[in-house]
Coordinates of C-alpha atoms in Angstrom, one line a residue:
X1 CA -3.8 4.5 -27.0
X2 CA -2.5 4.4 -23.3
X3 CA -3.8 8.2 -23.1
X4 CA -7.1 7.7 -24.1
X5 CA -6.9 5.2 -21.3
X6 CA -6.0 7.9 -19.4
X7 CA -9.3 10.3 -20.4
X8 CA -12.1 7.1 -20.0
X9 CA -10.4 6.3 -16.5
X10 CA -9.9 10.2 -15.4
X11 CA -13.7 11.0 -16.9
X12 CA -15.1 8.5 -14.3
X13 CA -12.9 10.1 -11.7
X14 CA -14.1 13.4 -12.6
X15 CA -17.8 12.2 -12.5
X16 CA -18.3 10.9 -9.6
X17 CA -15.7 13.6 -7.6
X18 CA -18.1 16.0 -9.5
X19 CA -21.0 14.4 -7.6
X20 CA -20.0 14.5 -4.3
X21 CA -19.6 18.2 -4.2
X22 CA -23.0 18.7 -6.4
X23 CA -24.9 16.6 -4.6
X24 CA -23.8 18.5 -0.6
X25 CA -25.1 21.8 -2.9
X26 CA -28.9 20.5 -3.0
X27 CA -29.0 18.8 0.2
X28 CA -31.1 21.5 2.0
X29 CA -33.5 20.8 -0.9
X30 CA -33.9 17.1 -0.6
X31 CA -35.6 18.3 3.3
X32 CA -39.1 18.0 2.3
X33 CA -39.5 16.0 -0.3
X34 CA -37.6 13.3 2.1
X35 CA -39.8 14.1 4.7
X36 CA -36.7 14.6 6.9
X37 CA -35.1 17.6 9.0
X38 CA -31.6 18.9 9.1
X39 CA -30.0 16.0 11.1
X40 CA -31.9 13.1 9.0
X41 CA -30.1 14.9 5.5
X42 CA -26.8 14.4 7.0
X43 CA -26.8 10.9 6.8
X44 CA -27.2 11.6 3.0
X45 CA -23.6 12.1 2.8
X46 CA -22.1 10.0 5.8
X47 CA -23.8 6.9 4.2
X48 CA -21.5 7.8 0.8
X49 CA -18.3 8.2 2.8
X50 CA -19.0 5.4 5.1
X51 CA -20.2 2.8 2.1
X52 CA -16.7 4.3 -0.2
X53 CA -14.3 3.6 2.8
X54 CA -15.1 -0.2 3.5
X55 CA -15.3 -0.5 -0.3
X56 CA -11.7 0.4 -0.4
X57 CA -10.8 -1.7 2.4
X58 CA -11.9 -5.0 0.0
X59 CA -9.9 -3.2 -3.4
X60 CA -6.9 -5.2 -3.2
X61 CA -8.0 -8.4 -2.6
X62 CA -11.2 -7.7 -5.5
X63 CA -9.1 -6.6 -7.5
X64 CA -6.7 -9.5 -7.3
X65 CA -9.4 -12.0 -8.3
X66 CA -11.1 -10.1 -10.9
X67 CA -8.1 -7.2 -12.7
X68 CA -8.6 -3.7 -12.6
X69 CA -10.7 -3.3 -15.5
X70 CA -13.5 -5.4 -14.0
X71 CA -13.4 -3.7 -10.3
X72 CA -13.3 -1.0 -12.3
X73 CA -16.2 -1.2 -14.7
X74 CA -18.5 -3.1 -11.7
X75 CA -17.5 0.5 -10.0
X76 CA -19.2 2.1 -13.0
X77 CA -22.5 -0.2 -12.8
X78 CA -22.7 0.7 -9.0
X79 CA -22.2 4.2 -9.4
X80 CA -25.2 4.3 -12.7
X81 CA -27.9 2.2 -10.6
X82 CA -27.4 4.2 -7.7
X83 CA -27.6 7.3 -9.3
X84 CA -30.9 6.4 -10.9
X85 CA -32.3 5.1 -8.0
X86 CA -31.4 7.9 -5.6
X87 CA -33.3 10.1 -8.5
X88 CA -36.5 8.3 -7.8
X89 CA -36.2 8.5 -4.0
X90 CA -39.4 9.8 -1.9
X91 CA -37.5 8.5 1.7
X92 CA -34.7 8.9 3.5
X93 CA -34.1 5.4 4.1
X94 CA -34.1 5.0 0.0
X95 CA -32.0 7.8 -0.5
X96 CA -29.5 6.6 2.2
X97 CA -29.3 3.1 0.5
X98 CA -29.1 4.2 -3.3
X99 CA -26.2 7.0 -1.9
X100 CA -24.5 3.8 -0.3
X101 CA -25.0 2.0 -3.8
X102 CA -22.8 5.2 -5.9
X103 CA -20.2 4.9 -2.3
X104 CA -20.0 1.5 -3.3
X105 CA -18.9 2.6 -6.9
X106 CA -16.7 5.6 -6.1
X107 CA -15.2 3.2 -3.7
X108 CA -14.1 0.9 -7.0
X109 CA -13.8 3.4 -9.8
X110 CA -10.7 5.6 -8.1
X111 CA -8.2 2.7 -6.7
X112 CA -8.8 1.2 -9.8
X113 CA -8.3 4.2 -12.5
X114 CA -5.7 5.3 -10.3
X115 CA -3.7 1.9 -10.6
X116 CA -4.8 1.4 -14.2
X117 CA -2.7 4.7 -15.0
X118 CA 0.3 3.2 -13.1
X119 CA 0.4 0.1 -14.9
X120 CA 0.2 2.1 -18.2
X121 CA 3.1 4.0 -18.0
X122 CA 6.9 3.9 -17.7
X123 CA 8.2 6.3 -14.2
X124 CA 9.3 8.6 -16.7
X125 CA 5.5 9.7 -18.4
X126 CA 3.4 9.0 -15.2
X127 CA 3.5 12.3 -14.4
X128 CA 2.1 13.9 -17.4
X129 CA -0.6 11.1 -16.7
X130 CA -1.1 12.2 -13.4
X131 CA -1.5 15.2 -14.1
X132 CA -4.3 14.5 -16.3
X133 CA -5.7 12.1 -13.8
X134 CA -5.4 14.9 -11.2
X135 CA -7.4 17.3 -13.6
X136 CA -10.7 15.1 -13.0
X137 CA -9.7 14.7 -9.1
X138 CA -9.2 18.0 -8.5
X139 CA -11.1 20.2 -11.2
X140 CA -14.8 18.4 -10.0
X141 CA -14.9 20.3 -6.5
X142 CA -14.0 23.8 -7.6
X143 CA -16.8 23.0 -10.4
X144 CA -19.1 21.3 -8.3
X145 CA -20.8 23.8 -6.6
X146 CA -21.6 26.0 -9.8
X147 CA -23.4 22.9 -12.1
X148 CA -25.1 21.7 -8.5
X149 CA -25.9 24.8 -8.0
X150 CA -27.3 25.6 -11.7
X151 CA -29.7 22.4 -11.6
X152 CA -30.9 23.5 -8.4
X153 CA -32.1 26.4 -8.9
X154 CA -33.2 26.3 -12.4
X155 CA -34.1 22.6 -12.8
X156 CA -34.0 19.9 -9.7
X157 CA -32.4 18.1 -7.7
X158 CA -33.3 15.3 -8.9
X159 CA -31.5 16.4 -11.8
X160 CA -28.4 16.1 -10.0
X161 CA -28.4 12.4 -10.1
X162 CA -29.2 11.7 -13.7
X163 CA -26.7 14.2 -14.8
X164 CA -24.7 10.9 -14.1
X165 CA -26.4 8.5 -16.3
X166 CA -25.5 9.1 -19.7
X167 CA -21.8 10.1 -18.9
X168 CA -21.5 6.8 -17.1
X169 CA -23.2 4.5 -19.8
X170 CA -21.0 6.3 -22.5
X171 CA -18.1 5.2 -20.1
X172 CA -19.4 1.9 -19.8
X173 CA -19.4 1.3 -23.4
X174 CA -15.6 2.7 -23.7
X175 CA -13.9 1.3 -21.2
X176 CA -16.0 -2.6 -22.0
X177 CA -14.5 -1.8 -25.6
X178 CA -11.1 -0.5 -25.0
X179 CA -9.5 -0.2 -21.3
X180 CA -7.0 -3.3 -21.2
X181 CA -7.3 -6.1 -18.8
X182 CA -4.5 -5.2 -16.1
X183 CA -4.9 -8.6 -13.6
X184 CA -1.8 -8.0 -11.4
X185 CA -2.1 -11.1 -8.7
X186 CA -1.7 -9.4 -5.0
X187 CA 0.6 -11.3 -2.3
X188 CA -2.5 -11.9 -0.1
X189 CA -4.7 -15.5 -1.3
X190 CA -7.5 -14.9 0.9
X191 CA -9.6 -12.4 2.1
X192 CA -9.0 -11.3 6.2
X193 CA -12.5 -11.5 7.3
X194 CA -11.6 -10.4 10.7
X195 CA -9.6 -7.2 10.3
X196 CA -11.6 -6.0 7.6
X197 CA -14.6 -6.1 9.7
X198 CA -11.9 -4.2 12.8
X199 CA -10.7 -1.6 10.6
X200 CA -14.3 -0.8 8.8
X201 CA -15.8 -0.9 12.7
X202 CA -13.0 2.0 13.0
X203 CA -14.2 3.6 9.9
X204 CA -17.7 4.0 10.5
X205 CA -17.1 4.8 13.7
X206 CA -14.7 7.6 13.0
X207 CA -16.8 9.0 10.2
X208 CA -19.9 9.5 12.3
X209 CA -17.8 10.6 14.9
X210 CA -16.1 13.8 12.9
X211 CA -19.5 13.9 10.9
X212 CA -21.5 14.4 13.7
X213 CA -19.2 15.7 16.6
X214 CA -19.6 19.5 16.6
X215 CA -23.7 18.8 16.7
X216 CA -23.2 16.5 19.7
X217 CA -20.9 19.2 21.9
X218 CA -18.0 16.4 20.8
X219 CA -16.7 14.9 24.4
X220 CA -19.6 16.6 26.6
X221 CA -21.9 14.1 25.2
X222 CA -21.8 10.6 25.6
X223 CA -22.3 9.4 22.2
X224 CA -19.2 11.1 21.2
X225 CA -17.7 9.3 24.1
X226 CA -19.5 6.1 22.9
X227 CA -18.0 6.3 19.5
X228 CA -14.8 7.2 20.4
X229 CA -14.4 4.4 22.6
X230 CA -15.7 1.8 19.5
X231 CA -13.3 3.8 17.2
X232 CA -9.8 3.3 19.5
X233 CA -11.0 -0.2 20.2
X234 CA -11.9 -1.2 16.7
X235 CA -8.4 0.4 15.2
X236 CA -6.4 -1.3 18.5
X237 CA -7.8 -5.4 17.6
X238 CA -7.1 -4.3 13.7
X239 CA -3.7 -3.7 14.4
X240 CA -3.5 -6.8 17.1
X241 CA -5.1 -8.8 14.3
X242 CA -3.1 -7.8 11.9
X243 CA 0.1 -9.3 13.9
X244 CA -1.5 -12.5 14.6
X245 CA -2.8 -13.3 11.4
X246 CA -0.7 -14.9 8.5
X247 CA -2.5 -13.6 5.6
X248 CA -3.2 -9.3 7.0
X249 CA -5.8 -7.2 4.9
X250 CA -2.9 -4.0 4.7
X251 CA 0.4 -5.3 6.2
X252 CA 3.2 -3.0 6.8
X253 CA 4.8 -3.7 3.8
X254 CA 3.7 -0.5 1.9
X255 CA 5.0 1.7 4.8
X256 CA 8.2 0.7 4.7
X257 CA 8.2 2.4 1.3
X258 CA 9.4 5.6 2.7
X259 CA 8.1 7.7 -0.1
X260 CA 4.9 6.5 -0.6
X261 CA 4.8 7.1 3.3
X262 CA 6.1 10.8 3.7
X263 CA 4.0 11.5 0.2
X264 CA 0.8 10.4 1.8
X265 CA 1.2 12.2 4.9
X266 CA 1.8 15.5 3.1
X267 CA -1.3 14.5 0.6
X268 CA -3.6 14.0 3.9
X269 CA -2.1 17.9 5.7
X270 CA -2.4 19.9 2.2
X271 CA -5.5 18.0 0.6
X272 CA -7.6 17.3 3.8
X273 CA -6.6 20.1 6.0
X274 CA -6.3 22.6 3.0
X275 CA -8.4 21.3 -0.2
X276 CA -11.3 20.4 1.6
X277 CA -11.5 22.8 4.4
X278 CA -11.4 25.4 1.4
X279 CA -13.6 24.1 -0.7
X280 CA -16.4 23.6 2.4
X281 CA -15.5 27.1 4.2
X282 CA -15.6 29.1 0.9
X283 CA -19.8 28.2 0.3
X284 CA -20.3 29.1 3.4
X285 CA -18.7 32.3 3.4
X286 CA -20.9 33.5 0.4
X287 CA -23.8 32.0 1.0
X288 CA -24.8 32.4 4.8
X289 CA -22.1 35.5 5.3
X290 CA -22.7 37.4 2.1
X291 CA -26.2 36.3 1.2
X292 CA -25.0 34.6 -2.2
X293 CA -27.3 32.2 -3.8
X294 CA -25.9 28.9 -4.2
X295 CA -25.4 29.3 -8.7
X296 CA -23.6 32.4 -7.3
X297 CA -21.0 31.0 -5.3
X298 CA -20.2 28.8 -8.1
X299 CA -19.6 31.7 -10.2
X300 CA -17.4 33.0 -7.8
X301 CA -15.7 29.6 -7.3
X302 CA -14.9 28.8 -10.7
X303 CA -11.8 30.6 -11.3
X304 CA -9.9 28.2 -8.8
X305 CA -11.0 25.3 -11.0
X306 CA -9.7 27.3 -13.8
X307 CA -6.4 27.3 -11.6
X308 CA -6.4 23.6 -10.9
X309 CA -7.1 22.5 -14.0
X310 CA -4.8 24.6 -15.8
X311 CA -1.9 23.9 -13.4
X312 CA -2.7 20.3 -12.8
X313 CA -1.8 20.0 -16.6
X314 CA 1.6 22.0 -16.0
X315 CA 2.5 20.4 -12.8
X316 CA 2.2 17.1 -14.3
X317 CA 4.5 17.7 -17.6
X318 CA 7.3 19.3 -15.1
X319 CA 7.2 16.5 -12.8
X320 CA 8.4 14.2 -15.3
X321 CA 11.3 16.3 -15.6
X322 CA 12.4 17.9 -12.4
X323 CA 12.6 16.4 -8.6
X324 CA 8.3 16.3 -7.9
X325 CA 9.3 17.4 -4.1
X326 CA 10.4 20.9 -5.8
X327 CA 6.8 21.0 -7.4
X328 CA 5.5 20.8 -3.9
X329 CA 7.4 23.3 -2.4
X330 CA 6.2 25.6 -4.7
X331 CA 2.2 24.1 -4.2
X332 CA 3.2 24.7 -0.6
X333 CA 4.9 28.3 -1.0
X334 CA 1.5 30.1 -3.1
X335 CA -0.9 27.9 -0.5
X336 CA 1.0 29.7 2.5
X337 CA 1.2 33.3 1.2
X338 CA -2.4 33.1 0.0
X339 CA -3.5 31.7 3.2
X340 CA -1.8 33.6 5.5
X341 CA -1.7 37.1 4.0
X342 CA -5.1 37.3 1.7
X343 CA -7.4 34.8 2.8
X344 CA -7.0 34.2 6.7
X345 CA -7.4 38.7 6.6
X346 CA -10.8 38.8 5.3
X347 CA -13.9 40.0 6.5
X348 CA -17.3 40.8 6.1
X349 CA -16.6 43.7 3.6
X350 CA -13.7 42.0 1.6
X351 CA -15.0 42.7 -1.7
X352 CA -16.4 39.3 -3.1
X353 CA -14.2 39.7 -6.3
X354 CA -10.9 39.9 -3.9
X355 CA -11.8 36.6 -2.5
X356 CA -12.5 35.1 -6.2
X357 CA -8.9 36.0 -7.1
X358 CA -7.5 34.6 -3.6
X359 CA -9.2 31.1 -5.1
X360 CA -7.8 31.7 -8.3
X361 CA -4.3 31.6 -6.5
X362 CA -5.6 28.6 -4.3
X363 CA -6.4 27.2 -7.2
X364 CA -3.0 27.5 -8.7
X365 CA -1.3 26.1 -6.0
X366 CA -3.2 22.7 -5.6
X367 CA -3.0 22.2 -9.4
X368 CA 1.0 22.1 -9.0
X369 CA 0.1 19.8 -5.9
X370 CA -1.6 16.7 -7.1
X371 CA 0.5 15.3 -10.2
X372 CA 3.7 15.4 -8.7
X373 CA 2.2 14.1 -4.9
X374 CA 0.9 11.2 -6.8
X375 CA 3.9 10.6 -8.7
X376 CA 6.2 10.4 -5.8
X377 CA 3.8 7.9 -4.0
X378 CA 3.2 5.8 -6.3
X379 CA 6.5 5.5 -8.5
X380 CA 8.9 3.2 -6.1
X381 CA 5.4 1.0 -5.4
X382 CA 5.7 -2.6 -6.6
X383 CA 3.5 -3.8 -9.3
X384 CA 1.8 -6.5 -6.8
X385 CA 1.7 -4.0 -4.1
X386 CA -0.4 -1.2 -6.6
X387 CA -4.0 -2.5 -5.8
X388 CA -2.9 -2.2 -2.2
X389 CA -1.7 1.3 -2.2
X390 CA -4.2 3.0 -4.4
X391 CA -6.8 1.5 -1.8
X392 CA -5.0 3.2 1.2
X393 CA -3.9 6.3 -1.0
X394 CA -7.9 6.7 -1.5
X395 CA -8.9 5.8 2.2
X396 CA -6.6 8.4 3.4
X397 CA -8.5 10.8 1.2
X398 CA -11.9 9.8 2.4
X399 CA -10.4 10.1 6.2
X400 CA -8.6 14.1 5.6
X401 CA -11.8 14.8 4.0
X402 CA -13.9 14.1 7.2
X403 CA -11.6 15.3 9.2
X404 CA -10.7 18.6 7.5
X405 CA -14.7 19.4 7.1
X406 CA -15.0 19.0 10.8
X407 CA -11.9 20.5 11.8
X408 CA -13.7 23.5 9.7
X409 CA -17.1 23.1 11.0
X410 CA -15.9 23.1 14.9
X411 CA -13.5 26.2 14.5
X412 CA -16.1 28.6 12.6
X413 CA -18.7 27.5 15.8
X414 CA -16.2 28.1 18.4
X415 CA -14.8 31.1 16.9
X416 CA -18.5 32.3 16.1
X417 CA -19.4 32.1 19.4
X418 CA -16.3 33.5 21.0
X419 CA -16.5 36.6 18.7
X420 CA -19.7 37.0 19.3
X421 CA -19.8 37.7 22.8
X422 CA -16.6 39.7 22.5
X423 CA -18.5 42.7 20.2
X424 CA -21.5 41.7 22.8
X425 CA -19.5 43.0 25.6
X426 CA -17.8 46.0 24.0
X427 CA -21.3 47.7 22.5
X428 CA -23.7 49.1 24.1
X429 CA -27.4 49.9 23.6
X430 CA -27.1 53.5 25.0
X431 CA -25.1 54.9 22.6
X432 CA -25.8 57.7 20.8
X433 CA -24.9 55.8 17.3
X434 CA -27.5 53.0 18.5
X435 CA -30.0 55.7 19.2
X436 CA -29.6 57.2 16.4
X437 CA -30.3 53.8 14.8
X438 CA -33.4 52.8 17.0
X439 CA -34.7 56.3 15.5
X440 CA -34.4 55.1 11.9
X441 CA -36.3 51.9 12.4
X442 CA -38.7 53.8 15.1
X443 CA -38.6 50.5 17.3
X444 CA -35.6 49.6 20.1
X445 CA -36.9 45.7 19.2
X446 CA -36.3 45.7 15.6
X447 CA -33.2 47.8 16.0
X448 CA -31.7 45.5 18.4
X449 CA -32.9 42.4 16.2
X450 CA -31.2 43.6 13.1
X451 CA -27.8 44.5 15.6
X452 CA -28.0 41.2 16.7
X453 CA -28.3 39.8 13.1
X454 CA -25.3 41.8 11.8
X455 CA -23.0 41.2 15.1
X456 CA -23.8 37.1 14.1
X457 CA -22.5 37.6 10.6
X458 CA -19.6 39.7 11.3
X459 CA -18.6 36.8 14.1
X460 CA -19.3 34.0 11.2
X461 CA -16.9 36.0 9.3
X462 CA -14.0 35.6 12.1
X463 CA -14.5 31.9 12.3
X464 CA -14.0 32.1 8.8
X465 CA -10.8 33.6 8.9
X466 CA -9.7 31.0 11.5
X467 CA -10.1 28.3 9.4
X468 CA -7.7 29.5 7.0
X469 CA -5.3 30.2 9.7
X470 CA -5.5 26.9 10.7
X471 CA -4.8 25.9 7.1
X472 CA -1.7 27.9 6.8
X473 CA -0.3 25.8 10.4
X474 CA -1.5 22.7 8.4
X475 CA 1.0 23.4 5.1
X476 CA 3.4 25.2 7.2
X477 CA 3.9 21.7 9.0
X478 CA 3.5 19.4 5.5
X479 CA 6.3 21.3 4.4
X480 CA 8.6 20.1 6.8
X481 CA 7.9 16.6 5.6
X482 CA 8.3 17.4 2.0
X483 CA 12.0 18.5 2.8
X484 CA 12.8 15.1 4.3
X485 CA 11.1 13.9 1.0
X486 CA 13.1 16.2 -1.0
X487 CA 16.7 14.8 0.7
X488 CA 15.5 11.2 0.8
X489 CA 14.5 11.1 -3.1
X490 CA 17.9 13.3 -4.1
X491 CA 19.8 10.4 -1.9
X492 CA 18.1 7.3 -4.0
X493 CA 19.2 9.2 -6.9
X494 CA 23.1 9.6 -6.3
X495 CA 23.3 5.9 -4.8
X496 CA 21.6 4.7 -8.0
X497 CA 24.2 7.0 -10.2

């Protein structure tokens, strides 16, 4: 019974993972029928992240009241109304408040499937689990982009919101009916007003800062500036709060759990700095670079979430049986010789099917990555202390996913621009090949405008390739932690022989 636990919990997972990435597909739709412009749609997705990260911040002490069946079936309620609601929108301001409505939800659903799982099973099979939990985490963004892209095009995107509905009422009904009624009491008795109010003035704060950074010329502007200064601030009276107070909203309890530790600091370098800087660069690659319509890309996405899925399921039967930190080295070893060798190399005229099989190997690598990652962090976790570090395990998620995308986002600008002016100052328009090429077109305007056009794409291209080099650095030094995991986990086990 525990694994159909497993599929209702990992189902929700996979829905609502499944929406993010659909939903960041139709933006550029939702425009006009908002009545909005390109800097209004943003806040379509920095409302979800913002409304999910202070949802997590209140997970352990909700779900110490209530059990994790509860948080997590009110998760499912949020997520359904909101998606139905955000359907009918004809504003911004709606669409921004039912998108906060589904945060709410995603914010509930994963902390809690994640530490229904962990209470279901015995060290020895919660890697199997994982891996099955992994599946739904890490299978919805490779898969994202080819069913948003799908409804899009050939329906609405509308559509991409009530997709949700009946797959979360049928989860409604089974996990009411069947999911057991884990009620683990947390050490904290009451809620820390104070430093949950700090540390989610630090979230927000953060999240608009990374969302919007790049747009605002980062620290040339002052509202980067502005929201910097709120973000340091916030995070500096959280942590001062959280040493005066008695009763603290995180504690430093959990960190001195070295694993759980080390494993989330490789989960935020490989997921955040590799996952999503992927799965955002890729889109773009095909779709402004190579002229790919957005159903297209998915197709040419899809193999890598053949990969994950079929190697989430392998990673997380071998990590019941071998040391999960080799697992990760091996995640690590196909990440690094696909970034560094296939993907940070490619260029304008890498043929698209090339790049579809460098996925596939991406794809590959990230399924060996999650089950046993999650294993390691969570195993040596106390049961009272689970509510507490599925919540931060998820915030860190939310906080390498902002910062990976604009990480990404700055370095294909920079390196755009930068390349850009680098072909600009080594061509010249009295050539004989431009000649030549104004004679085609019979017009030196048109000639130089469809130059100029080609030289932008080709420079995309290069900040493309930058952000996968960056990538490479970002496993390269993740790897380094997972061999201090590797030694510290092979120590436990000889001192407990």
């Amino acid at each position: 019974m525990k694994w159909f636990y497993v599929g209702i919990v990992s189902l929700g997972v996979f829905m609502v993972v499944l929406g993010t990435t659909s939903v960041n597909v139709a933006m550029p739709r939702m425009i006009a029928p908002l009545h909005t412009d390109l800097f209004g749609i943003e806040w379509v997705s920095i409302s979800y992240l913002i409304s999910t990260a202070i949802t997590m911040l209140t997970f352990n002490t909700i779900s110490g009241m209530h059990g994790f069946k509860k948080v997590y079936i009110s998760g499912l309620i949020f997520y359904t109304l909101g998606s139905v609601l955000a359907g009918q929108s004809h504003s911004l301001f709606e669409m921004i408040l039912f998108r906060s409505a589904q945060g709410i939800g995603e914010g509930l659903i994963i902390p809690s499937g994640q530490a229904m799982i962990q209470m279901s099973f015995s060290k020895e099979e919660r890697g199997r689990a994982m891996g099955i939990y992994a599946l739904g985490m890490s299978f919805a963004p490779g898969l994202g982009p080819t069913i948003g892209g799908y409804l899009v095009e050939y329906i609405s995107w509308r559509a991409i919101f009530y997709i949700n509905v009946p797959i979360s009422i049928l989860l409604l009904a089974l996990g009411v009916s069947f999911l057991p009624s884990y009620h683990v009491k947390s050490q904290k008795t009451m809620f820390n007003i104070w430093s949950f109010l700090a540390l989610s003035c630090f979230s927000v704060s953060s999240i608009v800062l990374l969302s919007k950074g790049e747009k605002w010329g980062w620290f040339s502007n002052i509202k980067s500036i502005y929201f910097l200064t709120i973000s340091v601030l916030s995070f500096l009276i959280f942590l001062l709060l959280e040493t005066i107070f008695e009763n603290k909203l995180v504690g430093i309890e959990i960190f001195k759990n070295l694993e759980f530790t080390l494993a989330v600091s490789v989960f935020v370098l490989v997921q955040g700095l590799t996952f999503f800087q992927t799965v955002y660069t890729i889109p773009i690659y095909f779709e402004r670079i190579r002229d790919l319509s957005t159903f297209q890309t998915g197709l040419h996405i899809f193999p890598y979430a053949i990969g994950i899925g079929v190697f989430s399921l392998i990673g997380g039967k071998l990590a019941d049986k071998i040391n999960p930190a080799i697992l990760i080295f091996s995640s690590e070893a196909i990440l690094m010789i696909t970034l560094f060798f296939f993907l940070s190399n490619i260029d304008y005229y890498t043929p698209k099917h090339d790049i579809t099989l460098y996925m596939l190997l991406v794809g590959i690598g990230m399924g060996l990555f999650f089950a046993p990652i999650l294993k390691i962090a969570f195993n040596s976790v106390k049961p009272e202390l689970m509510g507490l570090s599925t919540a931060i395990y998820g915030y860190m998620r939310l906080i390498g996913a902002s910062l990976g995308t604009s990480i990404a986002t700055n370095i294909i600008t920079s390196y755009s621009a930068k390349n850009f002016d680098y072909i600009n100052d080594s061509r010249t328009f009295n050539s004989v090949g431009f000649r030549l090429f104004e004679e085609k077109f019979d017009s030196k305007i048109l000639a130089k405008a469809i130059l100029y056009k080609f030289q932008m794409l080709i420079s995309e291209a290069y900040g493309v390739t930058e952000v996968f080099r960056f990538s490479f650095y970002a496993v390269s030094f993740s790897v380094i932690i997972t061999i201090i995991l590797f030694f510290y986990i092979e120590s436990r086990k000889s001192k407990n022989i």
